[in-house]
Short mmCIF file of C-alpha atoms in Angstrom, two decimals:
data_model
loop_
_atom_site.label_atom_id
_atom_site.label_comp_id
_atom_site.label_asym_id
_atom_site.label_seq_id
_atom_site.Cartn_x
_atom_site.Cartn_y
_atom_site.Cartn_z
CA MET A 713 21.34 18.86 18.38
CA VAL A 714 18.81 19.16 21.19
CA ASP A 715 15.27 19.56 19.92
CA ASP A 716 11.71 18.57 20.65
CA TRP A 717 9.03 18.28 17.98
CA ARG A 718 6.82 20.61 20.00
CA ARG A 719 9.62 23.15 20.32
CA GLN A 720 12.14 24.93 18.11
CA SER A 721 12.78 27.86 20.42
CA GLY A 722 11.58 29.08 23.79
CA PRO A 723 11.14 27.23 27.08
CA VAL A 724 11.03 23.46 27.38
CA ARG A 725 7.48 22.08 27.36
CA THR A 726 6.62 18.62 28.60
CA ASN A 727 4.06 16.29 27.07
CA PRO A 728 2.33 14.30 29.86
CA THR A 729 1.20 11.55 27.48
CA ARG A 730 4.86 10.90 26.72
CA GLY A 731 6.09 11.19 30.29
CA GLY A 732 7.78 14.55 29.69
CA VAL A 733 10.72 12.84 27.99
CA ARG A 734 13.10 14.78 25.75
CA ALA A 735 16.06 13.48 23.77
CA GLU A 736 19.34 14.64 22.30
CA LEU A 737 20.23 13.05 19.01
CA VAL A 738 22.92 13.53 16.39
CA VAL A 739 22.65 11.91 12.97
CA GLU A 740 25.26 13.07 10.48
CA THR A 741 23.64 11.91 7.24
CA GLU A 742 20.08 13.16 6.70
CA PRO A 743 17.91 14.40 3.83
CA PRO A 744 19.33 17.91 3.21
CA THR A 745 16.06 19.88 3.45
CA HIS A 746 15.20 18.67 6.97
CA PRO A 747 18.51 17.61 8.51
CA ARG A 748 17.65 17.65 12.23
CA LEU A 749 15.55 15.34 14.38
CA ALA A 750 12.97 16.46 16.94
CA VAL A 751 12.22 13.57 19.32
CA ARG A 752 8.75 13.44 20.82
CA GLY A 753 9.23 10.49 23.17
CA PRO A 754 8.15 6.86 23.63
CA VAL A 755 5.08 5.11 22.23
CA PHE A 756 4.00 1.52 22.86
CA GLY A 757 2.29 -1.41 21.16
CA LEU A 758 2.05 -5.21 21.11
CA ALA A 759 4.32 -7.68 19.34
CA VAL A 760 4.00 -11.46 19.06
CA LEU A 761 6.44 -14.28 18.42
CA ASP A 762 4.42 -17.11 16.92
CA PRO A 763 6.55 -20.17 15.98
CA ALA A 764 3.89 -21.23 13.47
CA ALA A 765 4.33 -17.93 11.57
CA GLY A 766 8.13 -17.86 11.48
CA PRO A 767 11.18 -17.00 13.59
CA HIS A 768 10.64 -13.23 13.82
CA TRP A 769 8.66 -10.98 16.10
CA ARG A 770 5.73 -9.25 14.40
CA LEU A 771 3.63 -6.30 15.48
CA GLU A 772 0.15 -7.26 16.67
CA THR A 773 -1.23 -3.72 17.14
CA PRO A 774 -0.29 -0.22 15.94
CA VAL A 775 2.56 1.23 18.01
CA MET A 776 0.68 4.37 19.04
CA ASP A 777 -0.16 3.98 22.74
CA GLY A 778 1.02 6.71 25.11
CA THR A 779 1.68 4.35 28.04
CA PRO A 780 2.59 0.66 28.47
CA GLN A 781 -0.66 -0.01 30.33
CA GLN A 782 -2.71 0.96 27.30
CA SER A 783 -0.94 -1.83 25.37
CA ARG A 784 -1.50 -4.29 28.24
CA ASP A 785 -5.19 -3.40 28.12
CA ALA A 786 -5.17 -4.04 24.37
CA LEU A 787 -3.73 -7.52 25.00
CA ASN A 788 -6.36 -8.09 27.68
CA SER A 789 -9.14 -7.37 25.16
CA LEU A 790 -7.45 -9.33 22.37
CA LEU A 791 -7.27 -12.50 24.47
CA TRP A 792 -10.72 -12.03 26.01
CA PHE A 793 -12.48 -11.72 22.66
CA ARG A 794 -10.51 -14.67 21.35
CA ALA A 795 -11.75 -16.72 24.30
CA ARG A 796 -15.33 -15.60 23.77
CA ASP A 797 -15.59 -15.74 19.99
CA ASP A 798 -12.98 -18.17 18.67
CA ALA A 799 -12.13 -20.80 21.29
CA ARG A 800 -14.10 -24.01 20.85
CA ASP A 801 -11.90 -26.20 23.05
CA PRO A 802 -12.57 -25.61 26.79
CA ALA A 803 -8.86 -26.10 27.57
CA VAL A 804 -7.93 -23.39 25.06
CA ARG A 805 -10.55 -21.07 26.54
CA ARG A 806 -9.27 -21.66 30.07
CA GLU A 807 -5.68 -20.80 29.06
CA LEU A 808 -6.80 -17.60 27.36
CA LEU A 809 -8.88 -16.55 30.36
CA ALA A 810 -6.04 -17.38 32.76
CA ALA A 811 -3.85 -14.92 30.82
CA VAL A 812 -6.65 -12.33 30.99
CA ALA A 813 -6.80 -12.79 34.77
CA VAL A 814 -3.07 -12.06 35.02
CA LEU A 815 -3.47 -8.87 32.97
CA GLU A 816 -6.33 -7.73 35.21
CA HIS A 817 -4.07 -7.66 38.27
CA GLN A 818 -0.41 -7.42 37.22
CA PRO A 819 1.45 -4.90 35.00
CA VAL A 820 3.27 -7.62 33.08
CA ASN A 821 5.06 -6.81 29.82
CA GLU A 822 5.15 -10.35 28.43
CA LEU A 823 2.91 -13.42 28.47
CA GLU A 824 3.14 -16.79 26.76
CA VAL A 825 -0.28 -18.00 25.66
CA LEU A 826 -0.97 -21.10 23.56
CA GLY A 827 2.66 -21.30 22.49
CA CYS A 828 2.89 -17.62 21.41
CA ARG A 829 4.88 -14.95 23.23
CA TYR A 830 3.12 -11.57 23.49
CA ARG A 831 5.19 -8.57 24.50
CA VAL A 832 4.54 -4.89 25.11
CA VAL A 833 7.17 -3.12 23.01
CA ARG A 834 8.61 0.37 23.30
CA ALA A 835 9.36 2.69 20.38
CA ASP A 836 10.72 6.21 20.08
CA GLU A 837 8.90 8.68 17.82
CA TRP A 838 10.39 11.70 16.05
CA ALA A 839 9.97 14.15 13.18
CA ARG A 840 12.61 15.81 11.01
CA PHE A 841 12.82 19.55 10.66
CA GLY A 842 14.69 22.26 8.81
CA PRO A 843 14.52 26.03 8.36
CA ASP A 844 10.82 25.92 7.39
CA GLY A 845 9.78 23.74 10.34
CA LEU A 846 8.79 20.09 10.66
CA GLU A 847 8.97 17.92 7.55
CA PRO A 848 5.75 17.49 5.53
CA PRO A 849 4.91 14.30 3.57
CA ARG A 850 7.27 13.35 0.76
CA PRO A 851 6.13 12.70 -2.83
CA THR A 852 7.20 9.06 -2.43
CA ASP A 853 5.07 8.40 0.66
CA ARG A 854 2.27 5.88 0.08
CA GLU A 855 -1.31 7.05 -0.50
CA PRO A 856 -4.62 5.13 -0.47
CA ASP A 857 -5.56 3.38 -3.71
CA ASP A 858 -9.01 4.99 -3.59
CA PRO A 859 -8.76 8.26 -1.63
CA SER A 860 -12.04 9.69 -0.36
CA TRP A 861 -12.90 12.86 1.53
CA GLU A 862 -16.41 11.93 2.67
CA ASP A 863 -16.71 8.16 3.16
CA ARG A 864 -15.03 6.44 6.08
CA ARG A 865 -12.41 4.62 4.05
CA ASP A 866 -9.54 4.86 6.50
CA THR A 867 -6.37 3.19 5.30
CA LEU A 868 -5.41 0.37 7.63
CA SER A 869 -2.30 0.89 9.70
CA ALA A 870 0.78 -0.80 8.25
CA ASP A 871 1.92 -1.79 11.74
CA PRO A 872 -0.05 -5.03 12.38
CA GLY A 873 1.88 -7.87 10.79
CA PHE A 874 5.02 -5.76 10.34
CA THR A 875 8.14 -7.87 10.98
CA LEU A 876 10.67 -6.45 13.42
CA ARG A 877 13.88 -7.29 11.58
CA PRO A 878 16.83 -4.99 12.29
CA ASP A 879 18.84 -6.96 9.71
CA ALA A 880 16.46 -5.99 6.87
CA ALA A 881 18.27 -4.26 4.01
CA ASP A 882 17.89 -0.49 3.74
CA SER A 883 16.67 0.87 0.44
CA ALA A 884 18.71 4.09 0.62
CA SER A 885 22.13 5.05 1.92
CA HIS A 886 20.75 7.82 4.16
CA ALA A 887 18.35 5.32 5.77
CA HIS A 888 21.29 3.05 6.56
CA ALA A 889 23.22 6.00 7.99
CA THR A 890 20.21 7.01 10.08
CA ARG A 891 19.91 3.53 11.54
CA LEU A 892 23.61 3.46 12.41
CA GLY A 893 23.28 6.82 14.13
CA LEU A 894 20.23 5.67 16.08
CA ARG A 895 22.14 2.72 17.52
CA VAL A 896 24.02 5.06 19.88
CA PHE A 897 21.05 7.34 20.62
CA ALA A 898 20.44 7.86 24.34
CA TYR A 899 18.77 10.51 26.49
CA THR A 900 21.39 12.91 27.87
CA GLY A 901 21.46 16.22 29.70
CA SER A 902 20.77 17.31 33.26
CA ARG A 903 17.08 18.02 32.60
CA PHE A 904 16.45 14.27 32.28
CA PRO A 905 16.02 12.42 35.58
CA ALA A 906 19.02 10.27 36.41
CA GLU A 907 16.90 7.12 36.22
CA VAL A 908 15.70 7.98 32.69
CA ARG A 909 19.29 8.61 31.52
CA ARG A 910 20.53 5.40 33.11
CA HIS A 911 17.85 3.22 31.52
CA SER A 912 18.40 4.90 28.15
CA GLU A 913 22.14 4.28 28.29
CA GLN A 914 21.56 0.66 29.30
CA ALA A 915 19.27 0.13 26.30
CA VAL A 916 22.11 1.05 23.92
CA THR A 917 23.93 -2.04 25.20
CA THR A 918 21.04 -4.43 25.90
CA HIS A 919 19.08 -3.59 22.71
CA PRO A 920 21.64 -2.21 20.25
CA ASP A 921 19.85 -2.97 16.97
CA ILE A 922 17.26 -0.72 15.33
CA ALA A 923 14.03 -1.72 13.57
CA GLN A 924 12.44 1.29 11.84
CA LEU A 925 8.65 1.15 11.71
CA PRO A 926 6.33 2.29 8.89
CA VAL A 927 6.15 6.05 8.58
CA GLY A 928 3.06 7.83 9.93
CA PHE A 929 1.56 11.29 9.51
CA GLY A 930 0.04 13.81 11.88
CA VAL A 931 -1.57 17.25 12.02
CA ILE A 932 0.43 19.94 13.83
CA GLU A 933 -0.07 23.62 14.59
CA ARG A 934 2.55 26.34 14.85
CA GLU A 935 2.43 28.06 18.25
CA GLU A 936 4.64 30.68 19.87
CA SER A 937 6.70 28.06 21.69
CA GLY A 938 6.77 25.43 18.91
CA TRP A 939 4.63 22.89 17.09
CA SER A 940 1.68 21.25 18.83
CA PRO A 941 0.04 18.00 17.58
CA HIS A 942 -3.67 17.54 16.89
CA GLY A 943 -5.24 14.09 16.69
CA PRO A 944 -3.77 10.60 16.29
CA LEU A 945 -1.04 9.25 14.04
CA MET A 946 -2.43 8.42 10.58
CA PRO A 947 -1.05 5.83 8.11
CA THR A 948 -1.01 7.99 4.93
CA PRO A 949 -0.84 11.71 4.07
CA HIS A 950 -4.40 11.59 2.68
CA ASP A 951 -5.76 10.18 5.94
CA ALA A 952 -4.06 13.05 7.77
CA ARG A 953 -5.51 15.55 5.27
CA ARG A 954 -8.99 14.14 5.79
CA LEU A 955 -8.48 14.31 9.56
CA LEU A 956 -7.57 18.00 9.28
CA TYR A 957 -10.49 18.68 6.92
CA GLY A 958 -12.93 17.01 9.31
CA MET A 959 -11.60 18.92 12.33
CA MET A 960 -11.89 22.23 10.47
CA ALA A 961 -15.29 21.65 8.89
CA ARG A 962 -17.10 19.75 11.67
CA THR A 963 -15.28 18.87 14.89
CA TRP A 964 -13.80 22.19 16.02
CA PRO A 965 -16.92 24.31 15.35
CA LEU A 966 -18.91 21.80 17.41
CA ILE A 967 -16.65 21.23 20.40
CA HIS A 968 -15.41 24.84 20.65
CA GLY A 969 -18.84 26.40 20.13
CA PHE A 970 -17.96 28.55 17.11
CA ASP A 971 -20.51 31.18 16.20
CA GLU A 972 -21.99 31.11 12.71
CA GLN A 973 -19.46 33.51 11.18
CA ARG A 974 -16.42 31.76 12.60
CA ALA A 975 -17.73 28.33 11.64
CA ALA A 976 -18.20 29.65 8.09
CA ARG A 977 -14.59 30.91 7.96
CA TYR A 978 -13.26 27.53 9.05
CA GLY A 979 -15.60 25.78 6.62
CA ARG A 980 -14.32 27.88 3.68
CA ALA A 981 -10.70 27.22 4.68
CA ALA A 982 -11.42 23.49 4.92
CA GLN A 983 -13.08 23.45 1.52
CA SER A 984 -10.16 25.30 -0.12
CA PHE A 985 -7.76 22.82 1.49
CA ARG A 986 -9.81 19.93 0.14
CA GLU A 987 -10.04 21.38 -3.37
CA ALA A 988 -6.24 21.73 -3.48
CA GLY A 989 -6.08 17.92 -3.44
CA THR A 990 -2.65 17.27 -1.98
CA ALA A 991 -1.97 20.41 0.05
CA ASN A 992 0.12 19.94 3.18
CA GLU A 993 -0.72 23.10 5.12
CA LEU A 994 -3.31 25.85 5.53
CA THR A 995 -3.76 29.09 7.42
CA VAL A 996 -6.98 30.29 9.03
CA GLU A 997 -7.37 33.22 11.44
CA GLY A 998 -3.59 33.43 11.62
CA ARG A 999 -3.27 29.76 12.66
CA LEU A 1000 -0.76 27.73 10.63
CA LEU A 1001 -1.69 24.04 10.42
CA ARG A 1002 0.53 21.50 8.67
CA LEU A 1003 0.84 17.82 7.92
CA CYS A 1004 3.90 16.31 9.56
CA ARG A 1005 5.84 13.19 8.62
CA ILE A 1006 6.57 11.05 11.70
CA GLU A 1007 9.11 8.25 12.08
CA ARG A 1008 9.47 5.59 14.78
CA MET A 1009 12.02 3.00 15.83
CA VAL A 1010 12.06 -0.06 18.08
CA ARG A 1011 15.26 -1.17 19.77
CA CYS A 1012 16.00 -4.89 19.55
CA GLY A 1013 18.36 -7.23 21.37
CA PRO A 1014 19.19 -10.95 21.37
CA ASP A 1015 15.77 -11.78 22.85
CA GLY A 1016 13.76 -9.51 20.59
CA PRO A 1017 12.21 -6.02 20.81
CA GLU A 1018 12.73 -3.81 23.84
CA PRO A 1019 9.92 -3.83 26.42
CA PRO A 1020 8.95 -0.73 28.45
CA ARG A 1021 11.61 0.70 30.73
CA PRO A 1022 11.00 1.04 34.49
CA SER A 1023 11.18 4.83 34.12
CA ASP A 1024 8.52 5.01 31.38
CA HIS A 1025 5.48 7.03 32.37
CA GLU A 1026 2.30 5.26 33.59
CA MET A 1027 -1.10 6.80 34.23
CA GLN A 1028 -3.24 3.87 35.44
CA GLU A 1029 -3.15 0.45 37.05
CA PRO A 1030 -4.31 -2.91 35.63
CA MET A 1031 -8.03 -3.51 36.02
CA LYS A 1032 -10.87 -5.83 35.08
CA MET A 1033 -12.14 -4.78 31.67
CA HIS A 1034 -14.63 -7.46 30.57
CA PRO A 1035 -17.19 -9.83 32.14
CA GLY A 1036 -15.93 -13.33 32.71
CA PRO A 1037 -17.41 -15.92 30.32
CA ASP A 1038 -17.93 -19.45 31.60
CA GLU A 1039 -16.35 -22.42 29.87
CA SER A 1040 -19.14 -22.54 27.31
CA GLY A 1041 -18.36 -18.96 26.29
CA ALA A 1042 -21.56 -17.50 27.72
CA LEU A 1043 -21.12 -14.14 29.47
CA LEU A 1044 -21.69 -14.19 33.19
CA THR A 1045 -24.28 -11.72 34.46
CA GLY A 1046 -24.13 -9.45 37.47
CA GLU A 1047 -20.51 -8.29 36.92
#
């Protein structure tokens, strides 16, 4: 099976935020309605190994970044604000700021700070699909306790605090079979650069175990060449529905300069979608928009989760992001 979540037929299309990576993947035991996997490519986040919290790596940030440097920048900000707002001991503040200085100049994937190991981790992201396209949310997927369409009551991502334990028991036989199949997953085919294939094959040996992350949800649109995503990964189906409603009713008319009649058509479609309560797709002006269920995995080895690979796509260099506070925590001026 060779598929991409932006493509079911037609020419190959690359996604620059994912480095143009495609994947070939065979998993024999899958839910019968959507038996095939369409791999989008790598995403990145931060994990931490804190001896005071236990022996396992835990996610520090949502694994949603398109490049490793975005996650390094997130660690830069995390440590800088900790130095400014939380550190009362000058020695603690100096160690935090020393780590920030490293991140401002070097593309490092791991740092030890105050006894904790922080690591940029790599995950692969995919969706399942069948004859009707990419898989929508399932009835068993979690929803917010108090869903709202108007107020900003976004459900918090389930990633922060999530323990990366490949040995955790699976709740269903097909999940166990999926994880076993993913152990041997590697990029193959001549369209992948040799370096990408080599690093992918090496990861099967160096990081053979699989930790599956909490499921996420996105908004996708059917196009002539496949399915195209809109907006970020959301933690629940309702958050994705509200994202789609907001784009239809407010964002798209504004940024695309809809005239009054077209804005009204999109507004009516958005309102009908909202009134349906738990609808997973809508059509407006011939455009088919759908909620998509998205899965992710992190490879793990003897030393923990897999860091970025040398062939993973980068778009920027490390840089200074914040003013430097002095030892008292006061921000320096003139920077």
